[in-house]
XYZ file of C-alpha atoms in Angstrom:
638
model
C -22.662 -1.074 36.994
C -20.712 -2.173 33.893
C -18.481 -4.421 34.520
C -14.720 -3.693 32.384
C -12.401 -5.984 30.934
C -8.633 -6.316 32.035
C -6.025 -8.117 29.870
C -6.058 -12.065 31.338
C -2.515 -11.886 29.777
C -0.186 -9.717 27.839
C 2.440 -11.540 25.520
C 5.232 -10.918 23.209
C 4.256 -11.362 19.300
C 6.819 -13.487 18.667
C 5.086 -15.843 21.518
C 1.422 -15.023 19.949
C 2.616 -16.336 16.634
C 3.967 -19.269 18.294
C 1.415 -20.220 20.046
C -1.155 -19.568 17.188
C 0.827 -22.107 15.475
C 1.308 -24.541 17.758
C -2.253 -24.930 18.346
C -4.134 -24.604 14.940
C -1.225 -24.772 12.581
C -1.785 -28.071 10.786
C -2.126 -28.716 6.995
C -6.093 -29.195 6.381
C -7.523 -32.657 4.937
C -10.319 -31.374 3.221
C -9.838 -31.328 -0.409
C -11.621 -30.836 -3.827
C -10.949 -31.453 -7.659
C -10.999 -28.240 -9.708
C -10.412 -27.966 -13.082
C -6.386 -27.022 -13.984
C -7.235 -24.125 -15.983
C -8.948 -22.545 -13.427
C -6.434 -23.636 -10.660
C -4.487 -20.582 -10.361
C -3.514 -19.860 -6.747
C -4.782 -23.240 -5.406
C -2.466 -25.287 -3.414
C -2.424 -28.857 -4.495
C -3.188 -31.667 -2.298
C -0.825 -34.464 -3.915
C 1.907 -34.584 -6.170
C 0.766 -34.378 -10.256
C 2.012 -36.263 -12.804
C 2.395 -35.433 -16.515
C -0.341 -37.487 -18.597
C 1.390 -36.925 -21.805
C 4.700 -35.932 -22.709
C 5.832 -32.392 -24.352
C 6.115 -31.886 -27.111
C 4.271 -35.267 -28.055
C 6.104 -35.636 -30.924
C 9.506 -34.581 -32.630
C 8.750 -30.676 -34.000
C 10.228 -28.188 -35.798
C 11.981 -25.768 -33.403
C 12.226 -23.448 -36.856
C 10.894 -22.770 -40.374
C 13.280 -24.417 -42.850
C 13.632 -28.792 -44.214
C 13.578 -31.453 -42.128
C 16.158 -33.448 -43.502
C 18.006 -36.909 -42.005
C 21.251 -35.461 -40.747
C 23.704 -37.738 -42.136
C 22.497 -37.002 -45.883
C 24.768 -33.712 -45.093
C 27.653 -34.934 -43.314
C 30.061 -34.360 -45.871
C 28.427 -30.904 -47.372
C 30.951 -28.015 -47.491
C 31.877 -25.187 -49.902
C 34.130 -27.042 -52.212
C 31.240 -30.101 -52.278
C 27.523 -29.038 -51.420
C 25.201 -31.330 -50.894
C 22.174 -31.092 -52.821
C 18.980 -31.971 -51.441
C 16.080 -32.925 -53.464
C 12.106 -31.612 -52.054
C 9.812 -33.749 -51.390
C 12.109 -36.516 -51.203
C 15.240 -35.528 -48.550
C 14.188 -32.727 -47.724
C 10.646 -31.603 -46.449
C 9.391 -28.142 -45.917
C 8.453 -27.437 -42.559
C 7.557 -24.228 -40.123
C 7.934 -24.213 -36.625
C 5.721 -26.225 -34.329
C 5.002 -29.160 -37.130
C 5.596 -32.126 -36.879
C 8.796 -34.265 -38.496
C 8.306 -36.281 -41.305
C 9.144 -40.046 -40.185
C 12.575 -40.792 -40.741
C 13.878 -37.373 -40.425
C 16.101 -35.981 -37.762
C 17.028 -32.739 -37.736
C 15.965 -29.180 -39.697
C 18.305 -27.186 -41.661
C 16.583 -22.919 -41.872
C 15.668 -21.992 -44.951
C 18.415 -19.199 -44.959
C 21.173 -22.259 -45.194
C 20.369 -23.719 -48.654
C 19.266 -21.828 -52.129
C 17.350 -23.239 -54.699
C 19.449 -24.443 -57.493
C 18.443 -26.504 -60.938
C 20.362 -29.680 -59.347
C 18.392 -29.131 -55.867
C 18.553 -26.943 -52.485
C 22.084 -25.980 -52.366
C 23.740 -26.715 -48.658
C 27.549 -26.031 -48.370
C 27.579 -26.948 -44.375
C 26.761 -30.172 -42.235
C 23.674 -30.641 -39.918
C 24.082 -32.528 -36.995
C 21.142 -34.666 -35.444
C 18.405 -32.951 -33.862
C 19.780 -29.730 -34.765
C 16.509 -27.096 -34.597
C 13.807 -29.782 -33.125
C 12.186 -30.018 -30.288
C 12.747 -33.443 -29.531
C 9.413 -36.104 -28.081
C 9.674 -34.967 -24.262
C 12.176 -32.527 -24.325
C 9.798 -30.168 -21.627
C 7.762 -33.076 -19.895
C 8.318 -36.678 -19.766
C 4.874 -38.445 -19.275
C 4.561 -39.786 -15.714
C 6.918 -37.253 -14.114
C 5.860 -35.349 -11.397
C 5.157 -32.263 -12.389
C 4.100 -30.582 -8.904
C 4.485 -31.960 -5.237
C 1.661 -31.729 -2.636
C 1.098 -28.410 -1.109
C 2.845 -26.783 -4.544
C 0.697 -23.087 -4.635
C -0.110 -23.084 -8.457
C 0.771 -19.949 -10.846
C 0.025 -19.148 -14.075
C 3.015 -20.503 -15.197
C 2.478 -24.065 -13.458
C -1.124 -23.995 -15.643
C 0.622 -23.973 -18.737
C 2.508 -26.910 -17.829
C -0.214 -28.949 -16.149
C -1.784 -28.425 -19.530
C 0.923 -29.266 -21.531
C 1.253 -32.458 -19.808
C -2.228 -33.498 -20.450
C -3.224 -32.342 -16.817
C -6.947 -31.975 -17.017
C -7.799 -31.982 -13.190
C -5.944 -31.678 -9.940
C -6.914 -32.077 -6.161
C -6.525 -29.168 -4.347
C -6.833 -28.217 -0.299
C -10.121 -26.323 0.056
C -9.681 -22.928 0.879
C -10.067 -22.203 4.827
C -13.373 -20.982 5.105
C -12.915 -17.165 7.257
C -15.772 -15.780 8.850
C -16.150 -12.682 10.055
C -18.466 -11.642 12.711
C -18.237 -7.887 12.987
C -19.492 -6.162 16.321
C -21.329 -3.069 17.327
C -24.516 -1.874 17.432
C -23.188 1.359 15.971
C -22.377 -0.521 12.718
C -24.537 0.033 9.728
C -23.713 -1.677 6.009
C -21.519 -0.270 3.440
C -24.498 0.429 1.098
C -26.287 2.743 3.547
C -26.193 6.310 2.021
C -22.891 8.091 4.346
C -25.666 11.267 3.916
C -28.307 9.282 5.526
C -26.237 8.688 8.755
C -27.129 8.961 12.281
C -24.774 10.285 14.742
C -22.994 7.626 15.754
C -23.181 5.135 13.498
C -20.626 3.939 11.401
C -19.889 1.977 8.388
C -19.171 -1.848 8.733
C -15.683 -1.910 6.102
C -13.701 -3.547 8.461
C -15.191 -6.933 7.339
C -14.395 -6.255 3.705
C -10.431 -5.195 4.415
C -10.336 -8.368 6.212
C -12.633 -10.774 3.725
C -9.975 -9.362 0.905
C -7.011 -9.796 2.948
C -7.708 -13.619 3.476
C -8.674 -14.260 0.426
C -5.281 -13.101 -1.245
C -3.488 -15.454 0.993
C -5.352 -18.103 -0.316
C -8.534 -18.294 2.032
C -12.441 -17.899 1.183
C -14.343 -15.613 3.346
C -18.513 -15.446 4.379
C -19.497 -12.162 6.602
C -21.948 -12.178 9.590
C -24.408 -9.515 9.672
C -23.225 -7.171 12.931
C -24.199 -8.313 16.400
C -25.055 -5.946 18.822
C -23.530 -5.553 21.923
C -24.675 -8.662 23.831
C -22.336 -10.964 25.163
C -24.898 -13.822 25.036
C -25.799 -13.523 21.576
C -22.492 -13.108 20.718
C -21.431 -16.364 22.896
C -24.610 -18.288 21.234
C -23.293 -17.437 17.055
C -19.791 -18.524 18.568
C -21.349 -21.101 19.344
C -23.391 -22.321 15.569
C -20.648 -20.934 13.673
C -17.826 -23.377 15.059
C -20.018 -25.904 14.196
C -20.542 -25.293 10.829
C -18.467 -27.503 8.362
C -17.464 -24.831 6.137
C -15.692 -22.641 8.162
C -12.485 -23.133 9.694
C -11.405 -20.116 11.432
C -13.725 -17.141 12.895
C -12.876 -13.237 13.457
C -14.926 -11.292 15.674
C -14.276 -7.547 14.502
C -13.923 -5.098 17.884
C -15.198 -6.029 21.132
C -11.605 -7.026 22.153
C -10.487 -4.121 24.143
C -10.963 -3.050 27.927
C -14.137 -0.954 27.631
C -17.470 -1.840 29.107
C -19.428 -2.796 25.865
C -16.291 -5.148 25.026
C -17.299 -8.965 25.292
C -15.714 -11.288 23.551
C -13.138 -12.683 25.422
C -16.472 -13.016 28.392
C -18.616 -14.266 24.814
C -15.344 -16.914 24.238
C -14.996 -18.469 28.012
C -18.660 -19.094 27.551
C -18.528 -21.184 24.249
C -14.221 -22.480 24.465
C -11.264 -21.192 26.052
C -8.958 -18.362 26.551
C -5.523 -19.247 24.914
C -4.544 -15.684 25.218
C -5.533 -12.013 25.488
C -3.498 -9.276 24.766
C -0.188 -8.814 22.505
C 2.616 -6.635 23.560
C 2.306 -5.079 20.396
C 0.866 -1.546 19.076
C -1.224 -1.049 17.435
C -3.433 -4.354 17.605
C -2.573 -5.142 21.353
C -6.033 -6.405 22.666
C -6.239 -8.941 20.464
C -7.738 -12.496 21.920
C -7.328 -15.772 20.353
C -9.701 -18.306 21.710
C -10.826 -22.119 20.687
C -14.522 -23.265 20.074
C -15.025 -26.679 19.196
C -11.633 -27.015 18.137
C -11.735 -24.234 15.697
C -9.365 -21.049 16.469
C -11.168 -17.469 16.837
C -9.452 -14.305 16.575
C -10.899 -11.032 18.761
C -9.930 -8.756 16.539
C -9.533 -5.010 17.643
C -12.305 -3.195 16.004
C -9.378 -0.272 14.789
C -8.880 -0.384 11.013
C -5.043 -0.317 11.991
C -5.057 -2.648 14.304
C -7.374 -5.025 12.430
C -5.034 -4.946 9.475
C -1.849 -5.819 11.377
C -3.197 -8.298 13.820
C -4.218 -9.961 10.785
C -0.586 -9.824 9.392
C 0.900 -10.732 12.296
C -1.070 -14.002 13.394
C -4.211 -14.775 11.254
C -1.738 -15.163 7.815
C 0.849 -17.564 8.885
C -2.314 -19.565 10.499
C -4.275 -19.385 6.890
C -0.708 -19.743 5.072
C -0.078 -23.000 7.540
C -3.496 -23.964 6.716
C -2.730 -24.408 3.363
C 0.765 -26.159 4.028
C 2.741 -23.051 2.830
C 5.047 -20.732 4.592
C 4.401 -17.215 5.116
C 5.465 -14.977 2.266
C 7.918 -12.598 3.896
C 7.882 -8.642 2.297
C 11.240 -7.600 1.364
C 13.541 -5.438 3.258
C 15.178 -2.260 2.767
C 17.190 -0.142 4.689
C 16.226 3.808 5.156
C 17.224 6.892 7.157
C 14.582 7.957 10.073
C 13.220 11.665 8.776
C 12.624 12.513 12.535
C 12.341 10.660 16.007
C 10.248 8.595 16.741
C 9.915 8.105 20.550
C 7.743 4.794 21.898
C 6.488 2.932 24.324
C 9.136 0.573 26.458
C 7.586 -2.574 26.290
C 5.430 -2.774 23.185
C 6.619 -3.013 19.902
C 5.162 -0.450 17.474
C 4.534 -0.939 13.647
C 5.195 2.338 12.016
C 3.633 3.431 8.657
C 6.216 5.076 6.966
C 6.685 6.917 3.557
C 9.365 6.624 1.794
C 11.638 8.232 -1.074
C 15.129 8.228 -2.383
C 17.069 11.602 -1.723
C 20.433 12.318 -2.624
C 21.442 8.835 -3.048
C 19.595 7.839 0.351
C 15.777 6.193 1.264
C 14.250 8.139 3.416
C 11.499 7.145 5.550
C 8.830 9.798 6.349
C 6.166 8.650 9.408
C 2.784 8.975 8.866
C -0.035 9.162 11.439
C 0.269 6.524 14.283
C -3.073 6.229 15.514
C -4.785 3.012 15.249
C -8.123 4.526 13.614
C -6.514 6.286 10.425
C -6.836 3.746 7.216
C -5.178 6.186 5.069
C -1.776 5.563 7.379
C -2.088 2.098 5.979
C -3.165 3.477 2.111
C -0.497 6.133 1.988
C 2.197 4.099 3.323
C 5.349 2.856 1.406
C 6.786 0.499 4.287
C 6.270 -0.498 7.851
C 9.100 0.146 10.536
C 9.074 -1.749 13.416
C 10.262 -0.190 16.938
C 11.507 -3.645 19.015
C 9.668 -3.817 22.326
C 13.254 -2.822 24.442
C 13.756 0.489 23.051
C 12.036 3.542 23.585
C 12.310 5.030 20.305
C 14.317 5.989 17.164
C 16.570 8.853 16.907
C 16.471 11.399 13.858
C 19.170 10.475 11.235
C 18.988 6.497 12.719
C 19.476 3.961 9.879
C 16.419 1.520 9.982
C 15.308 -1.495 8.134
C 11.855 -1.369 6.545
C 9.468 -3.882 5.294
C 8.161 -2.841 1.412
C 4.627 -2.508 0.653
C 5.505 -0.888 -2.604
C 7.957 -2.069 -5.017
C 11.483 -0.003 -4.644
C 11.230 1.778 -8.722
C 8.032 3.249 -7.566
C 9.832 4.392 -4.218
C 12.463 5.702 -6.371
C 9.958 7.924 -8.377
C 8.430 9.373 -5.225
C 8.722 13.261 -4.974
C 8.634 13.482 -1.670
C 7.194 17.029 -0.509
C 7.326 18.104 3.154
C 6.144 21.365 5.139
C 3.114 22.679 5.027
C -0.390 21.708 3.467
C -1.842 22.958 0.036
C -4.706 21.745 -1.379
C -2.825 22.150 -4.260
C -0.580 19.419 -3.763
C -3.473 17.198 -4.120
C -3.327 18.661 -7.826
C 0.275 18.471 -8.656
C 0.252 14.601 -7.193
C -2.509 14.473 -10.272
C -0.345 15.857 -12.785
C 2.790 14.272 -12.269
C 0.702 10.883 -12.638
C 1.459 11.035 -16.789
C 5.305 11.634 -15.653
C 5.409 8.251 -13.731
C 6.225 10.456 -10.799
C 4.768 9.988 -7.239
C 3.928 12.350 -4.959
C 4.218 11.785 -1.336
C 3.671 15.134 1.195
C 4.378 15.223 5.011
C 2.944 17.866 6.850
C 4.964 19.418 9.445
C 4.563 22.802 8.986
C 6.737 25.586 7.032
C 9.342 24.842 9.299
C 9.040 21.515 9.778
C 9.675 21.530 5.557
C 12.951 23.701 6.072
C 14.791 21.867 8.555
C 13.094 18.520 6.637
C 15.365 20.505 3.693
C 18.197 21.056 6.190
C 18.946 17.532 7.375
C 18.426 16.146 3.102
C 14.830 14.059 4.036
C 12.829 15.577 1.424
C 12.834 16.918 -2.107
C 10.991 20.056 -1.929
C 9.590 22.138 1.130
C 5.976 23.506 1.117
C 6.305 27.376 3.050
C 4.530 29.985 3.365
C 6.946 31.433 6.306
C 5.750 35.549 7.393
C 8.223 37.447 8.757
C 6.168 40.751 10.425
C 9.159 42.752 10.293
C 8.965 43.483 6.864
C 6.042 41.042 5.208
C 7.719 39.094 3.267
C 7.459 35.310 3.014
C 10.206 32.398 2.908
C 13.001 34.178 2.200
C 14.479 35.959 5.620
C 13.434 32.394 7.116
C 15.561 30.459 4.521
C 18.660 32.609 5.499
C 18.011 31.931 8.979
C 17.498 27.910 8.925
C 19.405 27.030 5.644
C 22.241 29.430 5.415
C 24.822 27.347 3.794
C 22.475 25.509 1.246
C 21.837 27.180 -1.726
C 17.968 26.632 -2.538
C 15.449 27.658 -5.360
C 11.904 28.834 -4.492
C 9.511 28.000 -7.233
C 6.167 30.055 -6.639
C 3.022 27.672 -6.741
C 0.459 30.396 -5.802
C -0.930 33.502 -4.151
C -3.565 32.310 -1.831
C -6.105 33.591 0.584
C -5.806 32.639 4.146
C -8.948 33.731 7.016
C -11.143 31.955 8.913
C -13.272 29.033 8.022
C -16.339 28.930 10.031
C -19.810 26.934 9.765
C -22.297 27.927 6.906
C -24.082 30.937 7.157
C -21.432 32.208 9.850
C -23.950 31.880 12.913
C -21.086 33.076 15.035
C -20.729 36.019 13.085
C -17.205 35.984 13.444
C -15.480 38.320 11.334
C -11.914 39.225 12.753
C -9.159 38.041 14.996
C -10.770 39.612 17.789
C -14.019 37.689 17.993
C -11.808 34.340 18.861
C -11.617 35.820 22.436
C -15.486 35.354 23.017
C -16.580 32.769 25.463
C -18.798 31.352 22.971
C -16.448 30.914 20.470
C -14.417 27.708 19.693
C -11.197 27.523 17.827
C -9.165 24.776 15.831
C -5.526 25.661 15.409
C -3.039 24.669 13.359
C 0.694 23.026 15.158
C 3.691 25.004 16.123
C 6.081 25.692 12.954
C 3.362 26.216 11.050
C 2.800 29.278 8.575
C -0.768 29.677 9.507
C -0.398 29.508 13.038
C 2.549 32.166 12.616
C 0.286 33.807 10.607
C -2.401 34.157 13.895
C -0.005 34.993 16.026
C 0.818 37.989 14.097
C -2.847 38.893 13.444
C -3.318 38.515 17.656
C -0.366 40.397 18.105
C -1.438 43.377 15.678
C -4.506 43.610 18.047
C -3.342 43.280 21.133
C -5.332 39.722 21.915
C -3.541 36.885 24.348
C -3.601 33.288 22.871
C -4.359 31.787 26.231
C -7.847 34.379 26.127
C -8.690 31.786 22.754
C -11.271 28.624 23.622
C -9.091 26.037 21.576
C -5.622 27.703 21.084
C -4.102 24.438 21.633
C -6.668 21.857 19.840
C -3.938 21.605 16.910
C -4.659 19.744 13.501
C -1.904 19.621 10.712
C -3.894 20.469 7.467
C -6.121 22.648 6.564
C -9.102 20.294 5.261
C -8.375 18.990 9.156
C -9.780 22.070 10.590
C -12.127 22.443 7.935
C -13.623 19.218 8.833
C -13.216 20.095 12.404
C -15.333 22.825 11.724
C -17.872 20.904 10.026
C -18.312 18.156 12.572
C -18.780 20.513 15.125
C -15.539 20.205 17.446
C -14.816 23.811 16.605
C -16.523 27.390 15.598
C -13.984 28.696 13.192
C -10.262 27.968 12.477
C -7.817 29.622 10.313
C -7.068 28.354 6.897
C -7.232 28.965 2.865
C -10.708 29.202 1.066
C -9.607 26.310 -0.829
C -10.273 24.274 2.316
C -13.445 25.789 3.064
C -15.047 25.857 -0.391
C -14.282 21.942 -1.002
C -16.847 21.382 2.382
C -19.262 23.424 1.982
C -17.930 26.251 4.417
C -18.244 29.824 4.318
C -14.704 31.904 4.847
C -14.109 35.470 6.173
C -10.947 36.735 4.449
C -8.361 37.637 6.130
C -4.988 38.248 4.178
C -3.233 36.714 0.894
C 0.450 34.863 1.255
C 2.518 33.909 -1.018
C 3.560 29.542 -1.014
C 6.311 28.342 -2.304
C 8.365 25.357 -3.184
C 11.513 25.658 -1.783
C 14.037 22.656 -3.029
C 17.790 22.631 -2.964
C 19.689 23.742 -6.088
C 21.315 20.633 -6.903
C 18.307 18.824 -7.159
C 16.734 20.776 -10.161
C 18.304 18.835 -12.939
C 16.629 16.029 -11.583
C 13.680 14.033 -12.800
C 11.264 15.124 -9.704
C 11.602 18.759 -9.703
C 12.038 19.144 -13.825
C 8.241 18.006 -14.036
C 7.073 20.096 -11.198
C 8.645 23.157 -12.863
C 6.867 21.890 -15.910
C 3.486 20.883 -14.846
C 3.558 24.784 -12.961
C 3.937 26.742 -15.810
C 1.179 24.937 -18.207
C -1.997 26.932 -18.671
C -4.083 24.445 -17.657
C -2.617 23.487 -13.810
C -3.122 27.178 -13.246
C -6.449 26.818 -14.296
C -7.334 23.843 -12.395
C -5.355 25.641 -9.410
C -8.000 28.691 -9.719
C -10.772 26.661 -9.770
C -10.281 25.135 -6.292
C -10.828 28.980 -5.197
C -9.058 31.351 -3.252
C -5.789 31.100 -5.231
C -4.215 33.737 -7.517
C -1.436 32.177 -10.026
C -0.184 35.446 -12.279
C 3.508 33.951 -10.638
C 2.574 30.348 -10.822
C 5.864 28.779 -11.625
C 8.049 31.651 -11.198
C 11.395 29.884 -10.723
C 13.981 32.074 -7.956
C 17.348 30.904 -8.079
C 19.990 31.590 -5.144
């Protein structure tokens, strides 16, 4: 029988981090000498002091005479002084040194060459336009304390004070023992993969993230699932001198093949497993031979914000630094966000400025999606106490983007379009990003209704008359006048496996037993769209294997189709063509972009409406297949 893991103990964050600190979160002794030019980003291990001073000597702070300032004293208009070259006054440019005996530097533009001498009809006081012996560094002050993190600017004056060498903390030494016998390395061909396995990147998103807080990291090859081997390299690798702190990569959780915290009471101790947060909440932290060791959830999600949230600080304290803190902002909640009471939850959100307010846009919560962390513009937190966040709520955000680039963000909600991928391309040369949320046609017009989003991706049918968007608009957005700017006709029908070895050619054949379906989420065009089509013919959803196996975009089901969780689902050639699908037509639609009318003078919008109507978008927009762009960029006012 396999025996399970429970949680030994389940703490708040705030306690994790702590603890974490409490226990490992001394300044290290080991040190090295580096070179200063090639010290940026080290953290120094004692004060520096200047060797020289700057500027060694008095210099020229322009192009002009150095001159000794009292020879001009009594120089006005009514009585110039002339000065005589070579021998009271000396050319000079800026940067050279002062003739001995001289004082100060009068510009060139201030005297005119005369017959009696250089003309000068004003007084120059001492050390007017020189850079006087020390006036940026004073040899043998300190230049930098201990534990100073050095920038490029801090080379430039280590080397102007004569700073050849400095004594730095070594960088804590990471390694990272991935887990997983399903793990294969990241320069196996992804064709050439068995079912099953899966690429090993957590170790490199981790190796990177340490290293830009100022750690070094060396990767294990991955162990398989075998609590004593795993116990025995706990075991070497605490011993080795150069490392200094360990991650174990999955193997954290509660499942049967999870053994670290059993690999960790073998080699150390338990300090604790289990962090009332989400995602990352089975992480461990354990000590062998004195040196801390992270179990860190084997989710890309959860790797990345465990990491964050207690292996940072502990690198950052390392290093005798605090932890750099990402800068706030304060947003509007696009829709609710309901959570668990008890945990608190790090939400990737997007975000944009609309109307004068940030909005923030969720993106996928689950622990395994990268791209949640890739596409995201800030992370919200949801405090343990509460069970969620209301629609409309004001919330405060953490940045993982600078705020101009969040004010550049067209942010496009509703339903999916291949095409948007394009147009996100496009508006690249505008310095305009493109950020899409896909809720469905509806989702995009409410999204519209409540002012979270620029523009609305539809493709709304009404069967009472066949047309699209427009009844739907007077319905949900009656008192906001909006423009619908046509991005294509395109096909929609069902995407099924190559070859079609269903044979599946209408609505009707999704009632077969053998037949699986992948559907698209409530609001929705497309599943509007097959609800009309099963209507028309007299077919019951619940008769449909899969009616309510829901994905949000159309490469979703396409891929769902591919991998096998589903016979056919219903969605635009574009979709199929890109993986290597065949499609069985079914109807064209027409999608639009519906935005409010106040916003087209703006920035966003003018280079949509732009981009739209240039030959070559509707070109690029043809070759993804399946669309037909004769009204590409057809502009409807209210």
């Amino acid at each position: 029988m396999s025996q399970r893991n429970v949680y030994l103990s389940m703490i708040p964050l705030k306690q994790a981090k702590t603890e974490t600190l409490r226990a490992f979160g001394r300044t290290m002794e080991k040190t090295e000498t580096i070179p200063a030019a090639l010290a940026l980003g080290r953290v120094l291990a004692e004060p520096v002091f200047a060797a020289v001073s700057s500027p060694p000597f008095h210099v020229a702070a322009m192009d002009g005479y150095a001159i000794s300032a009292q020879d001009t004293f009594h120089a006005s208009e009514s009585h110039p002084v002339f000065l005589e070259e070579g021998r009271t006054a000396f050319a000079v440019n800026t940067g050279q040194v002062l003739p001995e005996g001289r004082d100060a530097v009068v510009m060139i533009e201030k005297v005119s060459p005369e017959a009696r001498g250089l003309r000068l009809e004003s007084p120059v006081f001492p050390w007017q336009h020189v850079r006087k012996i020390g006036e940026d560094i004073v040899a043998t002050e300190m230049l930098f304390p201990a534990t100073h993190e050095i920038t490029a600017y801090c080379i430039g004056a280590l080397l102007s004070g004569g700073v050849r060498e400095v004594r730095v903390l070594t960088k804590p030494g990471v390694l990272i023992l991935p887990t997983g016998a399903e793990l294969v390395p990241t320069d196996r061909d992804p064709a050439l993969l068995k079912p099953g396995e899966v690429i090993e990147s957590n170790s490199h998103v981790l190796g990177n993230l340490a290293q830009t807080c100022g750690g070094r990291w060396l990767v294990h090859p991955p162990i398989p699932d075998d609590p004593r081997l795993l116990a025995d390299t706990l075991e070497k690798a605490a011993l080795q001198g150069d490392v200094d702190l360990i991650l174990t990569v999955g193997g954290s959780s509660a499942g049967s093949h999870d053994f670290t915290r059993m690999a960790l009471e073998k080699t150390g101790r338990v300090l604790f497993h289990g962090v009332t947060m989400m995602p990352g909440k089975p992480v461990v932290l354990g000590i062998v031979h004195g040196k801390p060791v992270f179990g860190i959830p084997g989710y890309p999600v959860s790797a990345i914000l465990v990491f964050e949230e207690l292996v940072r600080p502990l690198i950052r304290s390392l290093l005798g630094r605090p932890d750099s803190l990402r800068s706030l902002c304060s947003a509007i909640l696009s829709r609710a966000l309901p959570s668990k009471l008890g945990l608190e939850e790090f939400v990737r959100v997007r975000l944009a400025e609309v109307s004068g307010r940030i909005i923030a846009a969720p993106l996928a919560r689950g622990a395994g999606c990268i791209t949640s962390i890739t596409e995201a513009d800030a992370i919200a937190r949801i405090p343990a106490h509460t069970e969620g966040l209301a629609a409309g709520e004001s919330i405060e955000v953490e940045l993982l983007r600078p705020m101009e680039e969040i004010r550049n963000t067209l942010l496009v909600v509703g339903s999916h379009d291949n095409a948007l991928d394009l147009l996100a391309n496009s508006l690249k040369p505008f310095g305009i990003r493109l950020s899409s949320a896909h809720v469905g046609s509806m989702g995009g017009l409410l999204a519209i209704r409540s002012q979270s989003c620029h523009m609305a991706g539809s493709h709304l049918l009404d069967p009472q008359d066949g047309t699209y968007n427009e009844n739907a608009i007077a319905r949900v957005l009656p008192d906001i006048p909006v423009c619908r700017l046509h991005l294509a006709v395109r096909i929609q029908g069902f995407i099924v496996k190559a070859a079609n070895p269903k044979n599946i050619r209408s609505a009707r054949d999704l009632i077969r037993p053998d037949v699986r379906f992948i559907n698209r989420q409530p609001g929705s065009g497309t599943r509007i769209l097959l609800d009309y089509e099963l209507q028309k013919e007299g077919l019951s959803a619940s008769a449909i294997q899969g009616y309510d196996n829901e994905e949000s975009t159309h490469m979703a089901v396409a891929a769902a189709v591919l991998g096998g969780a589903a016979d056919a689902g219903l969605g635009i050639a574009a979709a199929a063509k890109a993986l290597g699908l065949d499609f069985i037509p079914l109807t064209p639609e027409t999608y639009e972009l519906i935005f409010p009318a106040a916003l087209e003078n703006t920035p966003q919008i003018e280079a949509v409406i732009r981009i739209l109507n240039t030959e070559a978008f509707k070109k690029a927009l043809e070759a993804l297949g399946g669309y037909d762009t004769k009204e590409t960029g057809r502009l409807i006012r209210p």
